[in-house]
Amino acid sequence: MTAVLRSTAVCRMENVAKPSETNRSMRVHIIRVHIIINILTKFDKDWMKTATSIINILIKFHKDWMKTVASTVYTSKLLTDAHTHTRTHIRAPDITRSHKLTMSLRDR
């Protein structure tokens, strides 16, 4: 029975990697992971620069658009106010006439 145990132990020892091989493969694996992390970090930094640039362009476009819209609305309001004031004076008699007409119809 001891011979069987010894032969099993020897077989198990042969399948186990030697410490130097384990250390070497572990170092290679760590180096690969380190390289991949560096590449991904560089990609992320480049992507951040691109995204920041795009965001800055969009913000500038939005600010310009807001100025344009504000200017258009302000100009439109000025024109509408000027136009409304002239119309108010013209239409005031019409409102008065219709009011008089309504009042005269109620009396009947």
Backbone as ProteinMPNN parsed JSONL, in Angstrom:
{"seq_chain_A": "MTAVLRSTAVCRMENVAKPSETNRSMRVHIIRVHIIINILTKFDKDWMKTATSIINILIKFHKDWMKTVASTVYTSKLLTDAHTHTRTHIRAPDITRSHKLTMSLRDR", "coords_chain_A": {"N_chain_A": [[0.806, -1.177, 0.0], [1.943, 1.255, 0.682], [3.646, 1.609, -1.465], [1.925, 2.22, -3.522], [0.915, 4.664, -2.647], [3.268, 6.161, -2.713], [3.837, 6.184, -5.457], [1.626, 7.591, -6.421], [2.036, 10.048, -5.211], [4.401, 10.837, -6.45], [3.518, 11.107, -9.087], [1.757, 13.22, -8.779], [3.525, 15.234, -8.018], [4.993, 15.577, -10.342], [3.168, 16.768, -12.044], [2.765, 19.235, -10.933], [3.69, 22.589, -11.328], [6.995, 23.864, -11.466], [8.523, 26.101, -9.108], [10.065, 28.172, -10.328], [9.097, 28.23, -12.951], [6.456, 28.926, -12.479], [6.75, 31.471, -11.342], [7.907, 32.815, -13.51], [5.879, 32.633, -15.5], [3.909, 34.001, -14.165], [5.06, 36.552, -13.958], [5.19, 37.223, -16.679], [2.483, 37.302, -17.256], [1.673, 39.417, -15.581], [3.096, 41.523, -16.747], [1.871, 41.609, -19.269], [-0.74, 42.335, -18.532], [-0.181, 44.842, -17.435], [0.715, 46.231, -19.725], [-1.628, 46.197, -21.261], [-3.293, 47.708, -19.604], [-1.962, 50.185, -19.721], [-2.309, 50.811, -22.432], [-5.108, 50.999, -22.561], [-5.483, 53.122, -20.791], [-4.202, 55.204, -22.153], [-5.854, 55.304, -24.411], [-8.238, 56.068, -23.142], [-7.518, 58.608, -22.172], [-7.07, 59.962, -24.612], [-9.641, 59.762, -25.658], [-11.027, 61.26, -23.775], [-9.972, 63.808, -24.255], [-10.935, 64.251, -26.837], [-13.714, 64.093, -26.394], [-14.042, 66.225, -24.606], [-13.309, 68.346, -26.247], [-15.36, 68.21, -28.163], [-17.558, 68.733, -26.527], [-16.954, 71.356, -25.724], [-17.173, 72.671, -28.176], [-19.899, 72.265, -28.682], [-20.98, 73.679, -26.521], [-20.14, 76.275, -27.135], [-21.507, 76.612, -29.561], [-24.127, 76.436, -28.584], [-24.231, 78.689, -26.899], [-23.877, 80.736, -28.795], [-26.175, 80.267, -30.288], [-28.136, 80.807, -28.379], [-27.731, 83.553, -28.04], [-28.425, 84.439, -30.581], [-31.123, 83.66, -30.735], [-32.164, 85.102, -28.569], [-31.678, 87.687, -29.447], [-33.254, 87.696, -31.753], [-35.807, 87.286, -30.664], [-35.997, 89.548, -29.037], [-35.833, 91.603, -30.946], [-38.082, 90.964, -32.452], [-40.042, 91.34, -30.513], [-39.78, 94.083, -30.056], [-40.558, 95.052, -32.559], [-43.148, 94.029, -32.66], [-44.313, 95.282, -30.456], [-44.166, 97.948, -31.287], [-45.718, 97.762, -33.542], [-48.115, 96.915, -32.423], [-48.81, 99.086, -30.825], [-49.459, 101.012, -32.725], [-51.596, 99.748, -33.919], [-53.35, 99.579, -31.799], [-54.25, 102.148, -31.432], [-55.61, 102.506, -33.783], [-57.584, 100.528, -33.729], [-59.046, 101.027, -31.479], [-61.377, 102.724, -31.725], [-63.036, 100.92, -33.112], [-63.511, 98.94, -31.215], [-64.913, 100.422, -29.374], [-67.16, 101.117, -30.897], [-68.287, 98.563, -31.355], [-68.895, 97.896, -28.787], [-70.815, 99.822, -28.195], [-72.761, 99.027, -30.003], [-73.427, 96.514, -29.02], [-74.448, 97.259, -26.557], [-76.659, 98.713, -27.378], [-78.185, 96.708, -28.517], [-78.886, 95.199, -26.33], [-80.635, 96.823, -25.002], [-82.999, 96.638, -26.4]], "CA_chain_A": [[0.0, 0.0, 0.0], [2.83, 2.406, 0.684], [4.186, 1.778, -2.813], [0.881, 2.894, -4.302], [0.889, 6.051, -2.198], [4.47, 6.837, -3.204], [3.723, 6.41, -6.904], [0.648, 8.658, -6.612], [2.67, 11.294, -4.795], [5.365, 11.187, -7.492], [2.735, 11.59, -10.237], [1.243, 14.55, -8.44], [4.65, 16.163, -8.001], [5.407, 15.845, -11.72], [2.179, 17.652, -12.663], [2.833, 20.558, -10.321], [4.706, 23.417, -11.964], [8.124, 24.226, -10.614], [8.407, 27.494, -8.678], [10.653, 29.116, -11.283], [8.169, 28.344, -14.083], [5.283, 29.662, -11.998], [7.14, 32.875, -11.212], [8.115, 33.368, -14.851], [4.582, 32.8, -16.159], [3.201, 35.047, -13.436], [5.656, 37.824, -14.374], [4.751, 37.492, -18.054], [1.068, 37.676, -17.168], [1.607, 40.757, -14.982], [3.576, 42.472, -17.756], [0.807, 41.738, -20.28], [-1.824, 43.12, -17.931], [0.324, 46.212, -17.318], [0.708, 46.814, -21.073], [-3.029, 46.416, -21.639], [-3.793, 48.84, -18.807], [-1.372, 51.405, -20.283], [-2.966, 51.098, -23.715], [-6.466, 51.462, -22.27], [-5.384, 54.442, -20.173], [-3.912, 56.152, -23.235], [-7.085, 55.422, -25.194], [-9.191, 56.827, -22.342], [-7.089, 60.009, -22.165], [-7.352, 60.51, -25.936], [-11.086, 59.873, -25.783], [-11.456, 62.386, -22.945], [-9.624, 65.042, -24.966], [-11.878, 64.389, -27.946], [-15.037, 64.38, -25.833], [-13.999, 67.583, -24.063], [-13.309, 69.25, -27.39], [-16.713, 68.204, -28.736], [-18.438, 69.42, -25.573], [-16.664, 72.792, -25.811], [-17.758, 73.163, -29.43], [-21.35, 72.302, -28.498], [-21.303, 74.777, -25.606], [-19.984, 77.516, -27.897], [-22.636, 76.673, -30.491], [-25.334, 76.704, -27.811], [-24.191, 80.09, -26.463], [-24.146, 81.56, -29.972], [-27.57, 80.068, -30.649], [-28.939, 81.538, -27.395], [-27.63, 84.979, -28.364], [-29.202, 84.667, -31.8], [-32.547, 83.555, -30.399], [-32.51, 86.237, -27.713], [-31.701, 88.868, -30.306], [-34.425, 87.587, -32.626], [-37.004, 87.488, -29.84], [-36.016, 90.949, -28.621], [-36.175, 92.396, -32.128], [-39.475, 90.672, -32.771], [-40.875, 91.989, -29.498], [-39.769, 95.523, -30.327], [-41.388, 95.299, -33.739], [-44.537, 93.728, -32.311], [-44.789, 96.357, -29.587], [-44.359, 99.137, -32.118], [-46.844, 97.462, -34.42], [-49.302, 96.831, -31.571], [-49.19, 100.436, -30.399], [-50.149, 101.692, -33.82], [-52.885, 99.08, -34.117], [-54.221, 99.884, -30.667], [-54.882, 103.44, -31.697], [-56.523, 102.363, -34.917], [-58.693, 99.638, -33.414], [-59.799, 101.473, -30.307], [-62.729, 103.141, -32.104], [-63.817, 99.743, -33.478], [-63.938, 98.301, -29.973], [-65.933, 101.3, -28.802], [-68.364, 100.965, -31.719], [-68.916, 97.267, -31.112], [-69.451, 97.957, -27.44], [-72.053, 100.602, -28.303], [-73.723, 98.198, -30.717], [-73.871, 95.492, -28.075], [-75.274, 97.912, -25.544], [-77.941, 99.089, -27.978], [-78.955, 95.483, -28.728], [-79.398, 94.769, -25.027], [-81.746, 97.699, -24.619], [-84.213, 96.267, -27.128]], "C_chain_A": [[0.859, 1.255, 0.0], [3.436, 2.651, -0.686], [3.189, 2.516, -3.702], [0.823, 4.367, -3.931], [2.099, 6.818, -2.713], [4.348, 7.127, -4.699], [2.708, 7.512, -7.201], [1.26, 10.005, -6.246], [3.664, 11.76, -5.841], [4.635, 11.735, -8.708], [2.209, 12.996, -9.98], [2.362, 15.587, -8.465], [5.105, 16.501, -9.412], [4.456, 16.827, -12.397], [2.212, 19.071, -12.102], [3.964, 21.334, -10.975], [5.79, 23.771, -10.965], [8.019, 25.705, -10.248], [8.976, 28.485, -9.69], [9.74, 29.3, -12.493], [6.936, 29.151, -13.686], [5.603, 31.143, -11.894], [7.295, 33.532, -12.577], [6.771, 33.613, -15.545], [3.767, 33.9, -15.473], [3.739, 36.422, -13.821], [5.209, 38.203, -15.78], [3.299, 37.959, -18.047], [0.914, 39.096, -16.615], [2.052, 41.811, -15.99], [2.516, 42.685, -18.826], [-0.342, 42.599, -19.753], [-1.415, 44.584, -17.827], [0.292, 46.918, -18.68], [-0.719, 47.126, -21.505], [-3.607, 47.609, -20.886], [-3.239, 50.153, -19.351], [-2.047, 51.793, -21.59], [-4.371, 51.644, -23.47], [-6.464, 52.846, -21.639], [-5.11, 55.506, -21.228], [-5.155, 56.376, -24.089], [-8.101, 56.281, -24.45], [-8.825, 58.308, -22.316], [-7.372, 60.674, -23.511], [-8.846, 60.729, -26.118], [-11.601, 61.059, -24.974], [-11.145, 63.716, -23.621], [-10.612, 65.296, -26.093], [-13.259, 64.774, -27.428], [-15.09, 65.801, -25.285], [-14.037, 68.608, -25.184], [-14.703, 69.349, -28.003], [-17.674, 68.959, -27.823], [-18.211, 70.925, -25.635], [-17.259, 73.396, -27.076], [-19.27, 73.282, -29.283], [-21.768, 73.439, -27.571], [-21.198, 76.11, -26.337], [-21.148, 77.69, -28.866], [-23.915, 77.04, -29.748], [-25.381, 78.162, -27.353], [-24.493, 81.023, -27.635], [-25.617, 81.477, -30.362], [-28.477, 80.835, -29.691], [-28.906, 83.037, -27.682], [-28.482, 85.305, -29.582], [-30.691, 84.645, -31.494], [-32.978, 84.744, -29.553], [-32.604, 87.511, -28.539], [-32.939, 88.862, -31.197], [-35.703, 87.861, -31.846], [-37.116, 88.948, -29.434], [-36.427, 91.846, -29.791], [-37.638, 92.199, -32.487], [-40.411, 91.364, -31.789], [-40.919, 93.496, -29.728], [-40.668, 95.851, -31.513], [-42.859, 95.058, -33.427], [-45.109, 94.823, -31.427], [-45.058, 97.619, -30.395], [-45.581, 98.946, -33.007], [-48.146, 97.442, -33.615], [-49.754, 98.214, -31.14], [-49.913, 101.166, -31.515], [-51.514, 101.062, -34.052], [-53.861, 99.413, -32.987], [-54.962, 101.186, -30.916], [-55.889, 103.329, -32.831], [-57.763, 101.574, -34.503], [-59.516, 100.107, -32.217], [-61.2, 101.95, -30.682], [-63.612, 101.946, -32.475], [-64.348, 99.051, -32.234], [-65.058, 99.127, -29.342], [-67.236, 101.159, -29.576], [-69.064, 99.642, -31.446], [-69.536, 97.236, -29.725], [-70.78, 98.717, -27.458], [-73.142, 99.778, -28.979], [-74.287, 97.129, -29.79], [-74.797, 96.1, -27.036], [-76.639, 98.27, -26.127], [-78.8, 97.856, -28.233], [-79.541, 94.974, -27.415], [-80.638, 95.574, -24.63], [-83.045, 97.26, -25.29], [-84.87, 95.143, -26.511]], "O_chain_A": [[0.499, 2.237, -0.65], [3.715, 3.798, -1.035], [3.575, 3.336, -4.535], [0.694, 5.225, -4.804], [1.985, 7.98, -3.103], [4.721, 8.21, -5.151], [2.903, 8.291, -8.134], [1.011, 11.001, -6.926], [3.766, 12.959, -6.1], [5.076, 12.719, -9.303], [2.22, 13.85, -10.867], [2.141, 16.717, -8.9], [5.564, 17.617, -9.652], [4.881, 17.629, -13.228], [1.73, 20.004, -12.745], [5.063, 20.81, -11.157], [5.529, 23.954, -9.776], [7.467, 26.485, -11.024], [8.396, 29.554, -9.881], [9.62, 30.412, -13.008], [6.437, 29.961, -14.467], [4.805, 31.981, -12.315], [6.866, 34.668, -12.778], [6.553, 34.683, -16.114], [3.027, 34.635, -16.126], [2.963, 37.361, -13.995], [4.889, 39.362, -16.045], [2.937, 38.902, -18.752], [0.116, 39.882, -17.126], [1.447, 42.88, -16.076], [2.283, 43.817, -19.249], [-0.846, 43.478, -20.452], [-2.221, 45.473, -18.103], [-0.114, 48.077, -18.768], [-0.987, 48.195, -22.052], [-4.326, 48.424, -21.463], [-3.971, 51.139, -19.434], [-2.325, 52.969, -21.826], [-4.779, 52.626, -24.089], [-7.346, 53.657, -21.92], [-5.71, 56.58, -21.205], [-5.471, 57.511, -24.448], [-8.757, 57.128, -25.056], [-9.699, 59.168, -22.423], [-7.852, 61.806, -23.559], [-9.272, 61.748, -26.66], [-12.495, 61.779, -25.418], [-11.951, 64.645, -23.572], [-11.072, 66.421, -26.283], [-13.898, 65.679, -27.965], [-16.082, 66.504, -25.482], [-14.722, 69.625, -25.078], [-15.17, 70.442, -28.323], [-18.507, 69.733, -28.295], [-19.171, 71.695, -25.602], [-17.79, 74.506, -27.049], [-19.861, 74.276, -29.705], [-22.787, 74.09, -27.802], [-22.059, 76.976, -26.183], [-21.71, 78.78, -28.982], [-24.699, 77.86, -30.225], [-26.432, 78.8, -27.407], [-25.261, 81.976, -27.499], [-26.233, 82.481, -30.721], [-29.463, 81.44, -30.112], [-29.929, 83.715, -27.581], [-29.175, 86.322, -29.612], [-31.435, 85.516, -31.945], [-34.034, 85.329, -29.791], [-33.512, 88.318, -28.345], [-33.592, 89.891, -31.375], [-36.579, 88.586, -32.317], [-38.202, 89.527, -29.48], [-37.264, 92.735, -29.639], [-38.346, 93.159, -32.79], [-41.444, 91.908, -32.18], [-41.977, 94.113, -29.609], [-41.44, 96.809, -31.474], [-43.721, 95.808, -33.885], [-46.248, 95.249, -31.616], [-46.077, 98.28, -30.197], [-46.377, 99.867, -33.194], [-49.175, 97.912, -34.1], [-50.954, 98.488, -31.094], [-50.889, 101.872, -31.26], [-52.481, 101.763, -34.349], [-55.066, 99.514, -33.215], [-56.156, 101.301, -30.639], [-56.917, 104.005, -32.818], [-58.877, 101.924, -34.892], [-60.61, 99.589, -31.994], [-62.15, 101.592, -29.987], [-64.809, 101.953, -32.185], [-65.502, 98.625, -32.2], [-66.035, 98.575, -28.836], [-68.307, 101.088, -28.973], [-70.287, 99.596, -31.318], [-70.581, 96.619, -29.517], [-71.748, 98.307, -26.816], [-74.304, 99.824, -28.577], [-75.492, 96.875, -29.785], [-75.816, 95.509, -26.683], [-77.659, 98.144, -25.448], [-80.027, 97.943, -28.172], [-80.612, 94.367, -27.419], [-81.56, 95.055, -24.002], [-84.117, 97.516, -24.741], [-85.91, 94.695, -26.992]]}, "name": "protein", "num_of_chains": 1, "seq": "MTAVLRSTAVCRMENVAKPSETNRSMRVHIIRVHIIINILTKFDKDWMKTATSIINILIKFHKDWMKTVASTVYTSKLLTDAHTHTRTHIRAPDITRSHKLTMSLRDR"}
